[in-house]
Amino acid sequence: MSTQIPFDNSYARLPAQFFTRQPATPVAAPRLIVFNHDLAAQMGITPGDEADLAQIFSGNQTPDGAEPLAQAYAGHQFGGFSPQLGDGRALLLGEVVRPDTGQRLDIQLKGSGPTPYSRMGDGRAWLGPVLREYLLCEAMHALGVPTTRALAAVSTGQPILREAGPLPGAILTRVAASHIRVGTFEYFAARRDTQALQALFDYTCARHYPGASDPVMLLDAVIARQAELVAHWHAIGFIHGVMNTDNTTLSGETIDYGPAAFMDAYHPVTVYSSIDRNGRYAYDNQSRVIVWNLAQLASALVPLMPDQDEAIEIFTNQINAMPDRLLAARALRMGAKLGLDMADPGDQGLVDMLLKMMQDHGADFTNTFRALAETGDAPDLRAAQDYGAWSARWQQRLQARPMARAQMLAANPAFIARNHRVEQMISAATQGDFAPFHRLLQVLQRPYDSQPDAADLQAPPQPHEVVQATFCGT
Ligand code: AMP
Ligand code: MG
């Protein structure tokens, strides 16, 4: 039986400058690695057999109703503007509307061959980044963080050449609320194509913010979603790694897991990405960077305002108010990790003091909070001079918080996608062993449950296992 996808495409109806129609480039011997049956069911997809899924999600066969296209966008990368990026190795197949919620979802192939936006790239992806993104986005979803999802991963049977030599090729199928990025707005603003900009604005509001009727309202809504998103990242020790404006969505979903990583030992300037040499996208900096990114969105929206001077003044005020909104969202999430509602003037101090001790003692971010939630004690911090006093103050404060324990268990995962486990999983898969991938995926689907059989996946890395750098994998 062949796979049925109830496509209902809208992006393909936008003006021609928004994209280039482009079929996928066939691959030699596609094989299905994994298919997300739960997500498919939510999307109203009827899956065919494995061979058929491999044909479709490798791009070898274009399913009925698909209108493959590469989206145009620009973006600020590490602060510098690239007026022309676009899908260089991805194709939007089309959209479906979820039968249960009415939400419109993009289906995108990533690694499906060259497009007019590929520049020097081959349009392909290797197995490592494909499995990494599959695992990380599904883990983020299970953690409760807004994110794009993974529908399928297929190996291509075709080696691709990277610096390290030939690597197994693969294709990821990604599902997203949309792929509209800050960089999509920048693309048309940079070209002074106000008509297209207006069309993009109308489309974005209709799709994501039906309550917004002008750019001020859109910016406000995106600020709210992105502040909440980045606060979420901080609360689970997530480092996106490449927060360029082309990787910042209008929907407020986490997107593009190239060098993304979860922190082991807590340190505010933790950086994993090999190309982030100055720590622009370090853990703690993410709060500042998202404000900067939304300032770029604001600039791109200026031409849509009736009075440009007034627009700049209003947008500047909105952007200037964002750090406080983010700080407030972050404080609530960090407080919840300690069972606090941040209503007491001492609550922020309890959070800050704990983080300081964790930093000084190299305590594991995830496990320290989880231990406090489970037992009220953090063994990693017993050696800290201030730990006793801190603990006494915290315990005293918790007496007024009868629901604290339940709140803490729901805010502190036992399981994150630890870098060393991800790297070990990729090494195994490269040798043809997908068991570690499937096991990690299964465990990370229930990150807040205690899973005694998976204690090895909870442990921080041994010194020789520590991952020093992650790579975009392009
Ligand atoms: P990313 O870092 O994945 O967000 O990609 C930044 C830009 O580089 C986007 O325009 C991508 O489509 C493009 N790109 C990344 N990898 C490749 C590749 N292997 N071939 C062609 N274009 C690529
Ligand atoms: Mg990207």
XYZ file of C-alpha atoms and ligand atoms in Angstrom:
498
model
C 0.000 0.000 0.000
C 1.249 3.468 -0.712
C 1.538 6.221 1.859
C -1.289 8.756 1.881
C -0.516 12.317 2.990
C -3.473 14.722 2.982
C -1.587 17.725 1.604
C -3.194 21.146 1.806
C -0.504 23.544 0.605
C -0.528 27.277 1.164
C 3.111 28.428 0.933
C 3.192 27.276 -2.694
C 0.381 29.790 -3.373
C 2.527 32.758 -2.227
C 4.218 35.056 -4.772
C 6.977 33.563 -6.911
C 9.810 35.395 -5.105
C 9.127 33.338 -1.957
C 10.610 30.096 -3.268
C 11.916 28.040 -6.144
C 10.075 24.911 -7.192
C 12.513 22.040 -7.078
C 12.117 18.260 -6.922
C 14.333 16.154 -4.666
C 17.362 14.485 -6.229
C 16.925 10.688 -6.119
C 19.282 8.571 -4.021
C 20.744 5.145 -4.688
C 19.318 2.822 -2.063
C 17.001 4.431 0.479
C 16.296 2.530 3.692
C 13.979 3.581 6.456
C 15.774 4.041 9.778
C 12.866 5.292 11.830
C 9.333 6.545 11.296
C 7.320 8.484 13.868
C 3.990 6.663 13.756
C 2.423 8.698 16.584
C 3.166 11.987 14.852
C 2.020 10.619 11.493
C -1.308 9.597 13.023
C -1.782 13.086 14.493
C -1.166 14.513 11.039
C -3.711 12.279 9.349
C -1.005 10.418 7.401
C -1.679 6.795 6.425
C 1.717 5.115 6.228
C 2.450 2.511 3.576
C 4.996 -0.262 4.078
C 8.651 0.388 4.938
C 9.822 0.316 1.352
C 7.206 2.871 0.354
C 8.053 5.133 3.313
C 11.723 4.920 2.325
C 10.883 5.933 -1.245
C 8.821 8.925 -0.131
C 10.965 10.202 2.707
C 14.152 9.953 0.672
C 12.603 12.106 -2.023
C 12.841 9.295 -4.586
C 9.102 9.419 -5.045
C 7.021 12.589 -4.821
C 3.822 11.762 -2.951
C 0.471 12.792 -4.422
C -0.335 16.358 -3.514
C 3.247 17.404 -2.683
C 4.614 20.557 -4.348
C 8.306 20.468 -3.462
C 9.970 23.853 -3.190
C 13.036 25.488 -1.666
C 12.203 28.519 0.474
C 14.085 31.781 0.084
C 15.406 33.532 3.187
C 18.276 35.685 4.374
C 19.832 35.906 7.819
C 22.332 37.381 10.215
C 24.960 34.723 10.848
C 27.122 35.452 13.899
C 26.098 39.081 13.526
C 26.925 39.492 9.827
C 24.161 39.791 7.250
C 23.822 37.290 4.404
C 21.158 38.627 2.047
C 20.714 35.262 0.314
C 20.599 31.973 2.208
C 17.502 29.872 1.580
C 16.968 26.120 1.668
C 20.288 24.867 0.366
C 19.688 21.273 1.366
C 16.024 21.200 2.269
C 12.707 21.082 0.446
C 9.244 21.856 1.659
C 7.024 19.044 0.374
C 3.874 20.827 1.442
C 1.560 21.155 4.425
C -1.110 19.170 6.184
C -3.768 20.437 8.549
C -4.067 18.352 11.704
C -7.559 16.849 11.751
C -7.828 17.111 15.558
C -6.503 20.619 16.246
C -6.694 22.341 12.864
C -3.009 23.269 13.126
C -1.210 23.627 9.792
C 2.125 21.775 9.655
C 5.017 21.882 7.180
C 6.607 18.659 5.970
C 10.205 19.253 4.962
C 12.950 16.982 3.666
C 16.430 17.889 4.889
C 19.393 16.535 2.938
C 17.395 16.015 -0.266
C 19.916 17.382 -2.760
C 21.002 20.694 -4.239
C 18.724 23.672 -4.827
C 19.376 27.096 -6.353
C 20.273 28.234 -2.794
C 22.974 25.595 -2.207
C 25.898 27.895 -3.021
C 28.981 25.662 -2.608
C 27.150 22.921 -0.686
C 26.090 19.516 -1.999
C 22.570 19.721 -0.589
C 23.133 16.574 1.412
C 23.352 15.601 5.061
C 25.188 12.742 6.689
C 23.751 10.285 9.138
C 25.200 11.928 12.268
C 23.383 15.280 12.148
C 20.209 13.593 10.905
C 20.026 11.264 13.899
C 21.126 14.038 16.236
C 18.318 16.325 15.094
C 15.786 13.482 15.185
C 16.719 12.608 18.739
C 17.111 16.136 20.072
C 13.878 17.539 18.708
C 11.870 14.568 19.931
C 13.586 14.868 23.323
C 12.752 18.578 23.450
C 9.146 17.854 22.596
C 8.921 15.314 25.420
C 10.472 17.888 27.760
C 7.599 20.223 26.898
C 9.628 22.710 24.843
C 8.118 24.120 21.623
C 10.060 22.566 18.779
C 9.942 21.261 15.251
C 9.366 17.488 15.188
C 10.883 14.543 13.356
C 8.695 12.345 11.167
C 11.252 10.071 9.523
C 14.920 9.356 8.942
C 16.126 7.449 5.909
C 19.632 6.358 4.960
C 20.423 6.995 1.321
C 22.918 4.222 0.610
C 25.085 6.960 -0.858
C 28.260 8.099 0.852
C 28.845 11.832 0.979
C 32.169 13.552 1.178
C 33.074 15.658 4.177
C 36.398 16.853 5.586
C 36.660 13.663 7.624
C 36.219 11.546 4.493
C 33.206 9.673 3.106
C 30.252 9.412 5.485
C 26.908 7.622 5.189
C 24.230 9.889 3.717
C 20.797 10.346 5.282
C 17.656 12.451 4.985
C 15.534 13.811 7.823
C 11.856 14.606 7.461
C 11.025 17.541 9.669
C 7.605 18.774 10.720
C 7.198 22.392 11.777
C 4.430 24.848 12.622
C 6.092 26.682 9.718
C 9.569 27.429 8.448
C 9.094 31.199 8.510
C 12.201 32.700 10.037
C 13.278 36.181 11.066
C 15.536 35.771 8.045
C 12.503 35.360 5.767
C 11.384 38.891 6.705
C 14.949 40.153 6.332
C 15.109 38.654 2.833
C 12.333 40.862 1.477
C 13.250 43.893 3.592
C 16.807 43.802 2.227
C 15.403 43.738 -1.326
C 13.015 46.580 -0.511
C 10.256 44.346 -1.825
C 7.507 45.832 0.332
C 4.762 44.001 -1.520
C 6.277 40.619 -0.769
C 6.996 41.752 2.789
C 3.335 42.653 3.196
C 2.297 39.267 1.780
C 4.643 37.519 4.224
C 3.260 39.585 7.098
C -0.338 38.713 6.149
C 0.522 35.038 5.747
C 2.393 34.874 9.078
C -0.398 36.562 11.021
C -3.051 34.330 9.467
C -1.038 31.206 10.176
C 0.391 31.946 13.621
C -1.149 35.055 15.143
C -4.704 35.509 13.897
C -5.232 38.137 16.603
C -2.474 40.389 15.220
C -3.517 43.048 12.740
C -0.423 45.258 12.523
C 3.369 44.846 12.783
C 3.412 46.140 16.373
C 1.071 43.358 17.436
C 3.008 40.754 15.481
C 6.306 41.827 17.039
C 4.754 41.777 20.489
C 3.408 38.259 19.963
C 6.738 36.946 18.653
C 8.596 38.581 21.560
C 6.268 36.804 23.988
C 6.752 33.397 22.352
C 10.514 33.709 21.949
C 10.997 34.995 25.506
C 9.098 31.966 26.745
C 11.100 29.656 24.465
C 14.514 30.884 25.536
C 13.462 30.822 29.205
C 12.550 27.198 28.610
C 15.980 26.503 27.107
C 17.684 28.006 30.152
C 15.592 25.904 32.497
C 16.690 22.616 30.919
C 20.302 23.582 30.249
C 19.863 23.671 26.481
C 22.336 25.453 24.237
C 21.073 25.943 20.695
C 24.533 26.721 19.401
C 23.727 28.678 16.254
C 21.090 31.277 17.018
C 21.417 33.060 13.704
C 18.317 34.977 12.613
C 17.655 32.348 9.931
C 17.373 29.836 12.767
C 14.864 31.940 14.742
C 11.257 31.093 13.919
C 8.226 33.343 13.886
C 6.217 30.467 15.380
C 8.395 30.366 18.513
C 9.528 26.792 17.902
C 13.105 25.621 18.397
C 14.544 24.891 14.950
C 17.821 23.587 13.452
C 19.685 21.370 15.852
C 23.070 21.498 14.098
C 25.472 21.886 17.030
C 22.769 21.961 19.729
C 23.637 20.388 23.070
C 22.574 20.009 26.656
C 24.969 21.184 29.325
C 26.457 18.645 31.743
C 28.342 20.581 34.467
C 26.773 23.996 35.030
C 28.668 26.999 33.781
C 26.963 30.082 32.349
C 29.404 30.513 29.470
C 29.238 26.924 28.264
C 29.727 26.646 24.494
C 29.913 23.426 22.466
C 29.648 24.559 18.868
C 33.019 24.338 17.146
C 32.321 27.446 15.070
C 31.176 29.647 17.983
C 34.695 30.726 18.872
C 33.695 33.880 20.760
C 30.868 32.332 22.712
C 28.253 34.521 21.040
C 25.717 31.745 21.540
C 26.899 30.520 24.957
C 24.262 29.212 27.390
C 23.713 32.435 29.294
C 24.073 34.692 26.254
C 21.020 33.190 24.586
C 18.816 35.686 26.458
C 20.697 38.623 24.951
C 20.957 37.114 21.483
C 17.242 36.512 21.098
C 16.607 40.186 21.859
C 19.150 41.143 19.199
C 17.514 38.740 16.728
C 14.081 40.217 17.319
C 15.538 43.693 16.863
C 16.432 42.492 13.357
C 12.829 41.395 12.887
C 11.675 44.815 14.052
C 13.957 46.518 11.515
C 12.548 44.334 8.756
C 8.997 45.307 9.738
C 9.616 49.067 9.588
C 8.639 49.424 5.888
C 5.191 48.053 6.728
C 4.456 50.891 9.165
C 2.705 54.057 7.980
C 5.160 56.415 9.713
C 8.787 55.218 9.755
C 10.012 57.510 12.560
C 7.127 56.548 14.764
C 7.702 52.889 13.876
C 11.302 53.049 15.036
C 10.261 54.621 18.319
C 7.539 52.045 19.015
C 9.691 49.077 18.001
C 12.618 50.350 20.065
C 10.409 50.470 23.131
C 9.150 46.952 22.474
C 12.664 45.585 22.052
C 13.942 47.472 25.098
C 11.189 45.912 27.188
C 12.036 42.377 26.068
C 14.922 41.651 28.484
C 12.644 42.189 31.465
C 9.975 39.932 29.963
C 12.558 37.247 29.378
C 14.032 37.667 32.837
C 10.575 37.268 34.366
C 9.835 34.144 32.300
C 13.236 32.718 33.160
C 12.840 33.460 36.879
C 9.508 31.626 36.975
C 10.972 28.558 35.283
C 14.096 28.492 37.436
C 11.970 29.029 40.535
C 9.711 26.123 39.606
C 12.795 23.915 39.507
C 13.176 24.627 43.224
C 9.474 24.540 44.016
C 9.367 28.323 44.384
C 6.837 30.764 42.931
C 9.260 33.731 43.125
C 6.686 35.666 45.159
C 8.981 35.856 48.171
C 11.741 38.476 47.895
C 14.301 35.824 48.871
C 13.396 33.371 46.105
C 15.663 34.818 43.420
C 18.527 34.756 45.904
C 17.954 31.046 46.514
C 18.145 30.347 42.790
C 21.229 32.533 42.272
C 23.087 31.126 45.232
C 22.438 27.559 44.126
C 23.695 28.302 40.616
C 26.803 29.937 42.044
C 27.580 26.849 44.124
C 26.937 24.614 41.113
C 29.280 26.705 39.005
C 32.036 26.712 41.635
C 31.801 22.947 42.129
C 31.187 21.902 38.525
C 27.911 20.289 39.559
C 25.862 18.547 36.914
C 22.983 20.855 35.944
C 20.317 18.224 35.323
C 21.230 15.800 38.092
C 21.627 18.447 40.800
C 18.113 19.762 40.256
C 16.695 16.255 39.871
C 18.324 15.162 43.142
C 16.881 18.186 44.941
C 13.453 17.302 43.527
C 13.676 13.624 44.442
C 15.416 13.753 47.807
C 15.705 17.380 48.872
C 19.474 17.011 48.868
C 22.213 17.643 46.299
C 25.142 15.270 46.971
C 27.341 17.115 44.438
C 27.132 20.258 46.544
C 27.774 18.875 50.020
C 31.363 20.054 49.816
C 30.264 23.630 49.123
C 30.847 25.895 52.090
C 27.460 27.599 51.809
C 25.434 24.511 51.034
C 24.231 23.882 54.610
C 22.989 27.436 55.085
C 21.411 27.478 51.636
C 19.646 24.168 52.224
C 18.269 25.290 55.588
C 16.886 28.490 54.060
C 15.394 26.617 51.134
C 13.767 23.955 53.343
C 12.297 26.652 55.517
C 10.851 28.455 52.524
C 9.378 25.195 51.196
C 7.289 24.801 54.329
C 4.946 27.373 52.839
C 4.857 25.444 49.519
C 2.940 22.179 49.972
C 2.915 21.413 46.231
C 6.624 22.055 45.793
C 7.734 18.437 45.414
C 5.265 17.662 42.630
C 6.132 20.926 40.889
C 9.840 20.153 41.094
C 9.476 16.643 39.697
C 7.571 18.080 36.745
C 10.186 20.797 36.140
C 13.384 18.756 36.508
C 13.975 15.991 33.981
C 15.882 12.876 34.949
C 16.942 12.382 31.326
C 18.414 14.743 28.779
C 20.154 13.914 25.508
C 23.649 13.942 26.915
C 26.352 14.848 24.423
C 28.501 11.821 25.043
C 25.538 9.480 24.606
C 24.555 11.254 21.396
C 28.108 10.945 20.063
C 28.289 7.257 21.049
C 24.920 6.707 19.366
C 26.206 8.351 16.161
C 29.402 6.249 16.169
C 27.362 3.074 16.563
C 24.922 4.068 13.807
C 27.815 4.881 11.485
C 28.922 1.256 12.014
C 25.394 0.069 11.196
C 24.205 -0.448 14.798
C 21.011 1.546 15.398
C 20.161 -0.034 18.764
C 21.633 2.854 20.833
C 19.597 5.340 18.760
C 16.340 3.486 19.370
C 17.082 3.020 23.060
C 17.943 6.701 23.595
C 14.849 7.754 21.689
C 12.644 5.535 23.818
C 14.106 6.689 27.142
C 14.020 10.374 26.162
C 10.335 10.121 25.374
C 9.661 9.980 29.145
C 12.278 12.364 30.523
C 10.477 13.148 33.772
C 9.871 9.498 34.754
C 12.386 7.604 36.796
C 13.600 4.725 34.635
C 15.908 2.558 36.740
C 16.929 0.456 33.730
C 18.404 3.537 32.100
C 20.633 4.757 34.944
C 23.590 4.727 32.533
C 21.871 7.377 30.417
C 21.366 9.578 33.463
C 24.998 9.642 34.513
C 27.219 12.553 33.509
C 30.169 11.713 31.257
C 33.325 10.150 32.656
C 36.299 12.474 32.084
C 37.324 10.556 28.945
C 33.755 10.724 27.573
C 33.329 14.491 27.800
C 32.435 15.988 24.421
C 34.465 19.165 23.854
C 32.838 20.378 20.649
C 29.780 19.790 18.518
C 29.561 20.429 14.784
C 26.957 21.871 12.464
C 27.402 18.824 10.301
C 26.707 20.607 7.058
P 22.276 25.964 8.691
O 23.575 26.248 9.350
O 22.000 24.488 8.555
O 21.148 26.698 9.261
O 22.457 26.429 7.203
C 22.788 27.746 6.810
C 22.672 27.845 5.308
O 23.566 26.956 4.660
C 21.290 27.491 4.767
O 21.042 28.308 3.673
C 21.462 26.058 4.388
O 20.504 25.634 3.444
C 22.871 26.064 3.822
N 23.487 24.719 3.875
C 23.869 24.060 4.963
N 24.396 22.857 4.643
C 24.332 22.738 3.295
C 24.706 21.735 2.339
N 25.251 20.574 2.701
N 24.473 21.996 1.037
C 23.912 23.141 0.642
N 23.556 24.131 1.477
C 23.753 23.947 2.797
Mg 19.276 26.883 9.463
